[in-house]
XYZ file of N, CA and C in Angstrom:
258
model
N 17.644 -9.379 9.768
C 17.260 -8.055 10.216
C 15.787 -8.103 10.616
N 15.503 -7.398 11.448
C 14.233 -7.693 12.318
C 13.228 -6.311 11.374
N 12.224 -6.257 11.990
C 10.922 -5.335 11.644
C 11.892 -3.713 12.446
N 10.933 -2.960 11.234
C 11.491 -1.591 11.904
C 10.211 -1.235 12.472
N 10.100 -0.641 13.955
C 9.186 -0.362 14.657
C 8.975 1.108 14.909
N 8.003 1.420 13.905
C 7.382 2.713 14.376
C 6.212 3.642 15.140
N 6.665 4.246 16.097
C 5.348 3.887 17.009
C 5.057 6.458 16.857
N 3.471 6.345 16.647
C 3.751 7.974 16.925
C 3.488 8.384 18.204
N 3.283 9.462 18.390
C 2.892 10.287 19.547
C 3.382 9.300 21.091
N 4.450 8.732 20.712
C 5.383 8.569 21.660
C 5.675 9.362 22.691
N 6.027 8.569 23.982
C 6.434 9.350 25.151
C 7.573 9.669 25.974
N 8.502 10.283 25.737
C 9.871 9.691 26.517
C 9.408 9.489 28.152
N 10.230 10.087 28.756
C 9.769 10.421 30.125
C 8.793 11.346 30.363
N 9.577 12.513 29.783
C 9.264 13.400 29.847
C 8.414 14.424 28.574
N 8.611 13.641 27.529
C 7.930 14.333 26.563
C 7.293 13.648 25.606
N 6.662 13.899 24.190
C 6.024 13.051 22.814
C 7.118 13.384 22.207
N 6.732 12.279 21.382
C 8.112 12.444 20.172
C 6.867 12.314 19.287
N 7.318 13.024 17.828
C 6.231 12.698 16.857
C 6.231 11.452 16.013
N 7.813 10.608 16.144
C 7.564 9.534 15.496
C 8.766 8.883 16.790
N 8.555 7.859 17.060
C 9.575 6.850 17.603
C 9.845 5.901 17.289
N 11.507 5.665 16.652
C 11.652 4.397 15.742
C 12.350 3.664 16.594
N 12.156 2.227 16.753
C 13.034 1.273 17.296
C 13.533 1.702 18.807
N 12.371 2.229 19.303
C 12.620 2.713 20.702
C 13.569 3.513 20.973
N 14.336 4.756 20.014
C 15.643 4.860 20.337
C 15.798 6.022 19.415
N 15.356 6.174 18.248
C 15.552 7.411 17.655
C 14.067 8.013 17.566
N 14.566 9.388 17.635
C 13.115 9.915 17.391
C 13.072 11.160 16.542
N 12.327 11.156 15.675
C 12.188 11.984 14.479
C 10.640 12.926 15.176
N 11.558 13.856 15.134
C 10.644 15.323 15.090
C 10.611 16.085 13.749
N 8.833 16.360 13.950
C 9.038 17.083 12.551
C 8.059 18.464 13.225
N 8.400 19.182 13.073
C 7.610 20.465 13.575
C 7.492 21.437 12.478
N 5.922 22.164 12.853
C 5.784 22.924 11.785
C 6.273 24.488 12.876
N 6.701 25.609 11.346
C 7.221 26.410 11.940
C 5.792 27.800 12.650
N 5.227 27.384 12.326
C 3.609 28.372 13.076
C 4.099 28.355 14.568
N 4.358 26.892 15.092
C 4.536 27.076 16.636
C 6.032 26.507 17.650
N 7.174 26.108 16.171
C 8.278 26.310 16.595
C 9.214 27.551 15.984
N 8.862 28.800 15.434
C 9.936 29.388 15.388
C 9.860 31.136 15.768
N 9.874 30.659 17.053
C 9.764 32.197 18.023
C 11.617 31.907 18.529
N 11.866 33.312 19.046
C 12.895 32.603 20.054
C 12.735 31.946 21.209
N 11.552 31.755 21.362
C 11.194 31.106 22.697
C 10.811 29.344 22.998
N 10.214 29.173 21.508
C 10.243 27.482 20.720
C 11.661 27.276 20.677
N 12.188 28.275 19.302
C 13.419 27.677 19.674
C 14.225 26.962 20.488
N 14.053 27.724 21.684
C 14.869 27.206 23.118
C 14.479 26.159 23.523
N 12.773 26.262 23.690
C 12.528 25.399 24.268
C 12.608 23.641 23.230
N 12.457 23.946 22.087
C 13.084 22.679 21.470
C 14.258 22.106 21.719
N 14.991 22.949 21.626
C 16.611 22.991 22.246
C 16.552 22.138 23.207
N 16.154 22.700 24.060
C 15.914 21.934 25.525
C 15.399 19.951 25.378
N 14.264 20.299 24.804
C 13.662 18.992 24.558
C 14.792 18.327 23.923
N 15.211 18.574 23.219
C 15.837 17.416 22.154
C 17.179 17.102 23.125
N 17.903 18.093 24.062
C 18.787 17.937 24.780
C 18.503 16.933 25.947
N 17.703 17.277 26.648
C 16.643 16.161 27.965
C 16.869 14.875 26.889
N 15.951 14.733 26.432
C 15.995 13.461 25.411
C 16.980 12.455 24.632
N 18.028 13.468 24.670
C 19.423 12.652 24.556
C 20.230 12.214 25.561
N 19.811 13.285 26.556
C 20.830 12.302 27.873
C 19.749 11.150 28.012
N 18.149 11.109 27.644
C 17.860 10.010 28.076
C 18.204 8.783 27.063
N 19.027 8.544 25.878
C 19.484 8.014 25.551
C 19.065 7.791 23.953
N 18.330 8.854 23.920
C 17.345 8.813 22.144
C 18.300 9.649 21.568
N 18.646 9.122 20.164
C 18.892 9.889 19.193
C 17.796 10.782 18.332
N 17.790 12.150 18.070
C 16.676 12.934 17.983
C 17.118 13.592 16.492
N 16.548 13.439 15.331
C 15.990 14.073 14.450
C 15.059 15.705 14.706
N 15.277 16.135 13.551
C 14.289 17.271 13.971
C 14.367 17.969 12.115
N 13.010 18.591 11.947
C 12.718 19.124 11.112
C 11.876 19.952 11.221
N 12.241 21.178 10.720
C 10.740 22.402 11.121
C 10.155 22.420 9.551
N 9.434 22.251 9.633
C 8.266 22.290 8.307
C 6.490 22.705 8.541
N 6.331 23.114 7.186
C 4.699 23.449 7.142
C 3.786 22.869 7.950
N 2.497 22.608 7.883
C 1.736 21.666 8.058
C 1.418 20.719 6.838
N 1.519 20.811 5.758
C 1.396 20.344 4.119
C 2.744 19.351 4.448
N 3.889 20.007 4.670
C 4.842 19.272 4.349
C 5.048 18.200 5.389
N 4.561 18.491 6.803
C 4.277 17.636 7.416
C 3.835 16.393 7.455
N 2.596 16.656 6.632
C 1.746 15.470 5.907
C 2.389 14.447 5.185
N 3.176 15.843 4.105
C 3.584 14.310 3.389
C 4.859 13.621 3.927
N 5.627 14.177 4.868
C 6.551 13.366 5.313
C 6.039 12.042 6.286
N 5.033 12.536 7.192
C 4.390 11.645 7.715
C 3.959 10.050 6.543
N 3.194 10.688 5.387
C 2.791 9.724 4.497
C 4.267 8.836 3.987
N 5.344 9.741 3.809
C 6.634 9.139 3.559
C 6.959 7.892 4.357
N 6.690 9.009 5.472
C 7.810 7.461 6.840
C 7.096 6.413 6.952
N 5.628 6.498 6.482
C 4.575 5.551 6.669
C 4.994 4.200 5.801
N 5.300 5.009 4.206
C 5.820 4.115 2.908
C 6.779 3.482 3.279
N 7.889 3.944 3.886
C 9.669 3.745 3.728
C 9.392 2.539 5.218
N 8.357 2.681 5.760
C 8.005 1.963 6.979
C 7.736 0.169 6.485
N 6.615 0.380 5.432
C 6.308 -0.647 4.763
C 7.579 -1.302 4.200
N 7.865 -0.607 3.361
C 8.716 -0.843 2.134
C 9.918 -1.409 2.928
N 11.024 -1.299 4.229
C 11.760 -1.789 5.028
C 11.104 -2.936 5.742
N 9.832 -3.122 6.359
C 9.602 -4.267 6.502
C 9.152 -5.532 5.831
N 8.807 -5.099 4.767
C 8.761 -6.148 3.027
C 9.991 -6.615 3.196
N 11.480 -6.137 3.584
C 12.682 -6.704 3.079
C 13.425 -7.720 4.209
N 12.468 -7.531 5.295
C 13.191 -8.734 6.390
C 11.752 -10.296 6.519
């Protein structure tokens, strides 16, 4: 099993992803201050839809800015800790 590759502020074509793993999935984590209008809504909608026909599998999480952090600090660990094992 090879290295898991995590890259942030990734770009699809058309958009950032906040984390991009293995070129192919992408984990969104959004805080809800500036995704939860009905108008984020949609437009997340949208994004994560564009982004799958371009062939990414898309995660998504609306969270704080706190909780943000520590998930960020998470994927950082679980980042390490998976490439220790190949």
């Amino acid at each position: 099993m090879g290295r898991l590759r995590i890259y942030t502020g990734h770009a699809s074509s058309q958009y950032r992803a906040d984390f991009l793993v293995d070129d192919k999935l992408v984990v969104e984590i959004d805080g809800a201050t500036y995704h939860s209008s009905p108008e984020a809504v949609a437009r997340d909608r949208q994004r994560d839809e564009d982004m799958r026909r371009e062939g990414y599998t898309v995660l998504g999480s609306r969270l704080n800015h706190s909780q943000k952090a520590t998930a960020a600090a998470r994927l950082t660990a679980d980042r390490k800790f998976l490439a220790s094992l190949s």
